[in-house]
PDB file of C-alpha atoms in Angstrom:
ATOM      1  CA  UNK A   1      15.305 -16.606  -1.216  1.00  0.00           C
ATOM      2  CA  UNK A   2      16.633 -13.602  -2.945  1.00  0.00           C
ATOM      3  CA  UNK A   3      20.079 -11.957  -1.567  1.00  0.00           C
ATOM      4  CA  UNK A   4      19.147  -8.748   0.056  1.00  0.00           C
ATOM      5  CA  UNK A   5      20.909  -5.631  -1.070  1.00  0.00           C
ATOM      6  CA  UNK A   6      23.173  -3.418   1.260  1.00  0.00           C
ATOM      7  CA  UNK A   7      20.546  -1.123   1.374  1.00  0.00           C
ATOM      8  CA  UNK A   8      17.942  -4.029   2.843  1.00  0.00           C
ATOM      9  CA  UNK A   9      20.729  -5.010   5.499  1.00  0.00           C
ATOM     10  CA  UNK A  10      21.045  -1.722   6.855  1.00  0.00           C
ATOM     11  CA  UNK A  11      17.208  -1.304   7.426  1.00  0.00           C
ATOM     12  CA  UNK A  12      15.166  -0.638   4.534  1.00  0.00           C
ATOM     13  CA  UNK A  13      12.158  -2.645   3.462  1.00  0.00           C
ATOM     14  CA  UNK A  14      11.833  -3.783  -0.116  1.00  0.00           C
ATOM     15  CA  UNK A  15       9.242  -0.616  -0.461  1.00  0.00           C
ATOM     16  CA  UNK A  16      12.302   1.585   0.632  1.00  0.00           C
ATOM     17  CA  UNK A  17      15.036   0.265  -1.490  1.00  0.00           C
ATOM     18  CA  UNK A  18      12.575  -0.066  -4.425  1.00  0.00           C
ATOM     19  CA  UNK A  19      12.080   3.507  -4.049  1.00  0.00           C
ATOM     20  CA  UNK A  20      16.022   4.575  -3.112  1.00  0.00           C
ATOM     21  CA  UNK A  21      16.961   2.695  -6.624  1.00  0.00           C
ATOM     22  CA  UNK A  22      14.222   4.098  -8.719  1.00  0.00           C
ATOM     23  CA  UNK A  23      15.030   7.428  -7.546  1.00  0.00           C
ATOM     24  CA  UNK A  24      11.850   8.478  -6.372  1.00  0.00           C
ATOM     25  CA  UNK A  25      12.010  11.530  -4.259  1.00  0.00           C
ATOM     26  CA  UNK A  26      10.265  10.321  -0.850  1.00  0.00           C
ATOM     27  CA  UNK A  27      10.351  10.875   2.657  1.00  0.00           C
ATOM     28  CA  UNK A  28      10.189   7.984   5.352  1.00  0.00           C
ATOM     29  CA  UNK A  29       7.713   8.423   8.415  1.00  0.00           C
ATOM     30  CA  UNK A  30       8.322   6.104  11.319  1.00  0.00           C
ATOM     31  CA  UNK A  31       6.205   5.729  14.191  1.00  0.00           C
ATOM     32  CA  UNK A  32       5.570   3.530  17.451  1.00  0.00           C
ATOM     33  CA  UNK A  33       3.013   0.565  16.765  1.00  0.00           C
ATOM     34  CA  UNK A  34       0.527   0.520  19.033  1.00  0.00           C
ATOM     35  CA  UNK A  35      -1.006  -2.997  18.582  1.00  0.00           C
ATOM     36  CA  UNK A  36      -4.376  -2.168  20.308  1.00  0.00           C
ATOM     37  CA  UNK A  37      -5.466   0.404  17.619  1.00  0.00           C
ATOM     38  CA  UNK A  38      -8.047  -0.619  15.867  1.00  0.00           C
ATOM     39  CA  UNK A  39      -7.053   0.433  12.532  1.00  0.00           C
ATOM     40  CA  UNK A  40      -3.924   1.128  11.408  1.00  0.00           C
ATOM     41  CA  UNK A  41      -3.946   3.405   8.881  1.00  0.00           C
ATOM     42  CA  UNK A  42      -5.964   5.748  11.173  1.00  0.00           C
ATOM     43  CA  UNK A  43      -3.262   5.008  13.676  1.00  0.00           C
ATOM     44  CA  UNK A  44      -0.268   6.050  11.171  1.00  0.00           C
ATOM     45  CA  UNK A  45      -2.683   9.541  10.151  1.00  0.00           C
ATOM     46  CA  UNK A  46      -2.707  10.603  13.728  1.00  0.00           C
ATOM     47  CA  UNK A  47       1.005   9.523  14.520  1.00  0.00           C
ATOM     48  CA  UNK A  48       1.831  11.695  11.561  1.00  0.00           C
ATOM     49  CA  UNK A  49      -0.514  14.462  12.066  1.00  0.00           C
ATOM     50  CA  UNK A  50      -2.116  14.462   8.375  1.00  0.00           C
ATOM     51  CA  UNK A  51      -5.076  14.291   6.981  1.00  0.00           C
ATOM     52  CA  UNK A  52      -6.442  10.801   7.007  1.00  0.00           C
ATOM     53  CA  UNK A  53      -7.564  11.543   3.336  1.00  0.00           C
ATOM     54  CA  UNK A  54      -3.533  11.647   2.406  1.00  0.00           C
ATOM     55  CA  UNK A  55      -3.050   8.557   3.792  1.00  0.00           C
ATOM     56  CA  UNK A  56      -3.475   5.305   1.604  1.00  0.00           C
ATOM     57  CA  UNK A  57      -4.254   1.892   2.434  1.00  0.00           C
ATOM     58  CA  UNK A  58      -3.007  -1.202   0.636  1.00  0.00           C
ATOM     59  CA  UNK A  59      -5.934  -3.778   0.665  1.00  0.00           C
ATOM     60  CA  UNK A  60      -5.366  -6.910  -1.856  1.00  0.00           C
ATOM     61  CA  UNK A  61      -8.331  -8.475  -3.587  1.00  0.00           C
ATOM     62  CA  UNK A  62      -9.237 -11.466  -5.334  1.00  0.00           C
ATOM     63  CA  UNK A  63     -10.612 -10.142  -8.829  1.00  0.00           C
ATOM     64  CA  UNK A  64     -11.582 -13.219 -10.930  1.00  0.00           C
ATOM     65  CA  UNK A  65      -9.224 -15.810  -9.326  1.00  0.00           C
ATOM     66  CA  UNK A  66      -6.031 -12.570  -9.399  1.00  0.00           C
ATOM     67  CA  UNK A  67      -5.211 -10.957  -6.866  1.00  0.00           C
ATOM     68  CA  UNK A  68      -4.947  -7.280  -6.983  1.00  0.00           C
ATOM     69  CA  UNK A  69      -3.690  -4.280  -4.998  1.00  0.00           C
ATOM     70  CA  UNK A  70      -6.318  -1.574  -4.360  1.00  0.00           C
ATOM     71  CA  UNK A  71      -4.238   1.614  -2.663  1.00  0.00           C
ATOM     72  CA  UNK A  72      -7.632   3.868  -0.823  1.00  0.00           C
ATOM     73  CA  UNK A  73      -7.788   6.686   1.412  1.00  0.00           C
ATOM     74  CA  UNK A  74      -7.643   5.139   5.199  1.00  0.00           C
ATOM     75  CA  UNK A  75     -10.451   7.625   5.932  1.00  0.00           C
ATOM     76  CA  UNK A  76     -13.454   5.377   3.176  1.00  0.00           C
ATOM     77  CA  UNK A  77     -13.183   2.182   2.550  1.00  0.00           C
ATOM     78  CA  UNK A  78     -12.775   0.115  -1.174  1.00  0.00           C
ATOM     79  CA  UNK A  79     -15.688  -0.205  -3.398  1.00  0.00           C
ATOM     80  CA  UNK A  80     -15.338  -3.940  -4.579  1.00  0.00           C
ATOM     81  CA  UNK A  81     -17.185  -3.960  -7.713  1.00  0.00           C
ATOM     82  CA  UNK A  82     -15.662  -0.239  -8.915  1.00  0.00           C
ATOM     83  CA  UNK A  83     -12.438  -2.423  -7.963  1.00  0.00           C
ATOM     84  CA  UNK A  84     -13.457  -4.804 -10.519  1.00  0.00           C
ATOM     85  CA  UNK A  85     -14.914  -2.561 -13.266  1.00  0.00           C
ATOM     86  CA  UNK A  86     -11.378  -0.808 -12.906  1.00  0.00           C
ATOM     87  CA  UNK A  87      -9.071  -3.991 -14.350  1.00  0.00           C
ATOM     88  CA  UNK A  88     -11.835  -5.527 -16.588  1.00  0.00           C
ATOM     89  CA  UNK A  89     -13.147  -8.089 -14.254  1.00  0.00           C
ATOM     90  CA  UNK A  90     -16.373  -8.995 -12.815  1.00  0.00           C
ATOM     91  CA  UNK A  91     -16.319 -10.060  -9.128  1.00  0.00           C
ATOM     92  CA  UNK A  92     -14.185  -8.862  -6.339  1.00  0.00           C
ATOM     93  CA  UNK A  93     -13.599 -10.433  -2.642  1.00  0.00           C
ATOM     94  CA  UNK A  94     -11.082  -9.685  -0.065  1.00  0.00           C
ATOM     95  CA  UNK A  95      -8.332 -11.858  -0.246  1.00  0.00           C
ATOM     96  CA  UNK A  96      -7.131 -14.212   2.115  1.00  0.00           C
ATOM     97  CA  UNK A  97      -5.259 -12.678   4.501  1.00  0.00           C
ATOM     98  CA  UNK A  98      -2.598 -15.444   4.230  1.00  0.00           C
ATOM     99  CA  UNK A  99      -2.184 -15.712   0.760  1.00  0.00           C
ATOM    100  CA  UNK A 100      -1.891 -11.920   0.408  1.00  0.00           C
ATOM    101  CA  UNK A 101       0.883 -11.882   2.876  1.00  0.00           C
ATOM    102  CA  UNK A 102       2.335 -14.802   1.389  1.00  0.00           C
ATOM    103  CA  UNK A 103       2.387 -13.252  -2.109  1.00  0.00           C
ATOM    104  CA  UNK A 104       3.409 -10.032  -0.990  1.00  0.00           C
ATOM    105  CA  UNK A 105       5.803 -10.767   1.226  1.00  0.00           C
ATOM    106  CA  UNK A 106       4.706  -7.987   3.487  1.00  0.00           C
ATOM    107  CA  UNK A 107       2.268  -8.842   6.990  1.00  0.00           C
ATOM    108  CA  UNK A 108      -1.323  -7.499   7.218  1.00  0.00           C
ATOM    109  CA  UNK A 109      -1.119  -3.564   8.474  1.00  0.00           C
ATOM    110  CA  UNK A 110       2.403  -2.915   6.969  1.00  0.00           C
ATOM    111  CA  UNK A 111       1.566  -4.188   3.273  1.00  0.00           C
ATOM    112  CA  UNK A 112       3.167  -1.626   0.833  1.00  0.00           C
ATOM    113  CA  UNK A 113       1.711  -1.357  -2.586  1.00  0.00           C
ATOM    114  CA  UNK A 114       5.693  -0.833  -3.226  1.00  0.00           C
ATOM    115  CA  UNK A 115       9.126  -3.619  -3.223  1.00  0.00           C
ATOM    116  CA  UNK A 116       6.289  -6.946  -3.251  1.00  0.00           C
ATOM    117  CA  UNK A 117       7.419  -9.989  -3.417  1.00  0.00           C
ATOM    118  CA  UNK A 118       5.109 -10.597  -6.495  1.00  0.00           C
ATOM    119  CA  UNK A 119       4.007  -7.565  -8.619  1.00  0.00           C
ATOM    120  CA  UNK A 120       0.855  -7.651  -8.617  1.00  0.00           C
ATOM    121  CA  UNK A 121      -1.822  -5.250 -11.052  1.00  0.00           C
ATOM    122  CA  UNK A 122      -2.531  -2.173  -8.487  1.00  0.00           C
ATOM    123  CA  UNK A 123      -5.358   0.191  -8.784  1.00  0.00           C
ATOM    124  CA  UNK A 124      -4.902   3.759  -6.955  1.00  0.00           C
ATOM    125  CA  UNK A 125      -8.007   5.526  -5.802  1.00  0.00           C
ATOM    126  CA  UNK A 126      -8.317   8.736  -8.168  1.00  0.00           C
ATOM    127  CA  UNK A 127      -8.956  10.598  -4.952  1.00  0.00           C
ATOM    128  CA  UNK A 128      -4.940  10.561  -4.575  1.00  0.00           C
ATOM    129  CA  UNK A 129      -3.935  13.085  -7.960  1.00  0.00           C
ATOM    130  CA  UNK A 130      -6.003  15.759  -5.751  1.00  0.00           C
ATOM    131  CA  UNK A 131      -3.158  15.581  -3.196  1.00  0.00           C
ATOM    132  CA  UNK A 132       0.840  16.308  -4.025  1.00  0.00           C
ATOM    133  CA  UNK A 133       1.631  14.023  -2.014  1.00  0.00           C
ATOM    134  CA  UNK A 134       0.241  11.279  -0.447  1.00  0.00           C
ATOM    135  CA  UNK A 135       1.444   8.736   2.151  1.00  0.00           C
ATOM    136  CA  UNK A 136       1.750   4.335   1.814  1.00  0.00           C
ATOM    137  CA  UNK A 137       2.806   1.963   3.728  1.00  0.00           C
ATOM    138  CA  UNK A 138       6.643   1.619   3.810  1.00  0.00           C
ATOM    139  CA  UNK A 139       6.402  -2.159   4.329  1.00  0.00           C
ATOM    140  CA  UNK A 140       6.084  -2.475   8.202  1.00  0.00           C
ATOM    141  CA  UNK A 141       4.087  -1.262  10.617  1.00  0.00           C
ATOM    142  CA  UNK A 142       4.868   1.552  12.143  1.00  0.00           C
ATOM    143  CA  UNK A 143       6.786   2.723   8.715  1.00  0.00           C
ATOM    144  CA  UNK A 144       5.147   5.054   6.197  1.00  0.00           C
ATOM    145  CA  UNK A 145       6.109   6.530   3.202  1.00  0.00           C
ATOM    146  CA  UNK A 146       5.293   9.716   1.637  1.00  0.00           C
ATOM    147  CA  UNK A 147       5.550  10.481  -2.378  1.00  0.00           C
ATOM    148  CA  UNK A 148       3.919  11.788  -5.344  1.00  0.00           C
ATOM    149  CA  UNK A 149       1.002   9.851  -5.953  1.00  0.00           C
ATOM    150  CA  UNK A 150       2.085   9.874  -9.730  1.00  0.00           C
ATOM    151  CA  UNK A 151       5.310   8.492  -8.461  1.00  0.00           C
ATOM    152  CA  UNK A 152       3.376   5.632  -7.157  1.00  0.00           C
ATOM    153  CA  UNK A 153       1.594   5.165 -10.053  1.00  0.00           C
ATOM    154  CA  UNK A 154       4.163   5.002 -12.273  1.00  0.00           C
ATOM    155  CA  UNK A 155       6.090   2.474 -10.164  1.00  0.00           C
ATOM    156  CA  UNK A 156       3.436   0.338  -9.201  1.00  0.00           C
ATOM    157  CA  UNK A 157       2.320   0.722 -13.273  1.00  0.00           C
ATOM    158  CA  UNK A 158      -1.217   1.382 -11.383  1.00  0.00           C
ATOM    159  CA  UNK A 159      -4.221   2.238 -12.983  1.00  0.00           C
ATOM    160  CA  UNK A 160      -6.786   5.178 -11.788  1.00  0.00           C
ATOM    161  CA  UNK A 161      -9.676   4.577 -11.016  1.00  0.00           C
ATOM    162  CA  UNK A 162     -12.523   5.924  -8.251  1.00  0.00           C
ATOM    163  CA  UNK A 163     -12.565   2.885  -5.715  1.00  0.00           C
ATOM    164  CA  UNK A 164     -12.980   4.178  -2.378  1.00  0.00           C
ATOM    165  CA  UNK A 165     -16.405   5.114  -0.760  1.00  0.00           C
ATOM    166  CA  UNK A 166     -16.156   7.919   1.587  1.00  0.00           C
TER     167      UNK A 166
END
């Protein structure tokens, strides 16, 4: 296993300390879990008191036997096959919950499209360039980040696309 960095032992996540040493402006949201909500990103927009349109779920797909990160408002859900138009391939299917945690290195509700385990090709619903900022999960749940949605891109090396469905 990889030797954590100062910044991990004192309480970051990977998505936090990848942030911190890329010097990405940001601003860290925590909130109390409550495991009986039924989603969580809905959960995080009312604990935060934004829009649920500013805040971005990280769903990973299988696209053609690769798995990929699709980042979509927590207010629609992810178009599949717009998913796979957007990286060139021609199926899409949730992935296994267990393999994307696995791969990741994140569990289910606090994935972060940020710090993974394994970088994986991520695909940001255009929706999010309408917004300055927009907010991810910070690796855990009950943690959320908030940045500049071309700060995600550009650190995720994510491509644009419209995959959400309102």
């Amino acid at each position: 296993m990889a030797k954590k960095s100062k910044k991990q032992q004192s309480g970051g996540t990977p998505a936090t300390v990848a942030l911190t040493e890329a010097g990405v402006e940001h601003t860290v949201h925590a909130y109390d879990h409550d495991p009986s909500h039924p989603s969580y990103g809905e959960e995080a927009a009312e604990a935060m008191g934004v829009s649920p349109d500013r805040v971005f779920k990280t769903l990973v797909a299988d696209v053609d036997g690769a798995l990929t990160v699709a980042v979509v408002p927590v207010s629609g859900t992810l178009n599949l096959k717009a998913l796979a138009a957007a990286v060139g391939g021609k199926r899409a299917a949730m992935a296994d919950p267990a393999l994307a945690e696995r791969t990741t290195g994140y569990v289910r509700g606090g994935i972060s499209p940020l710090g993974q385990r394994k970088r994986l090709r991520t695909v940001l619903d255009d929706s999010a360039a309408a917004h300055g900022t927009i907010c991810v999960s910070a690796g855990r749940r009950g943690l959320e980040v908030e940045l500049a949605p071309a700060d995600l891109a550009a650190l995720t090396e994510a491509v644009l696309a419209p995959i959400g469905r309102g």
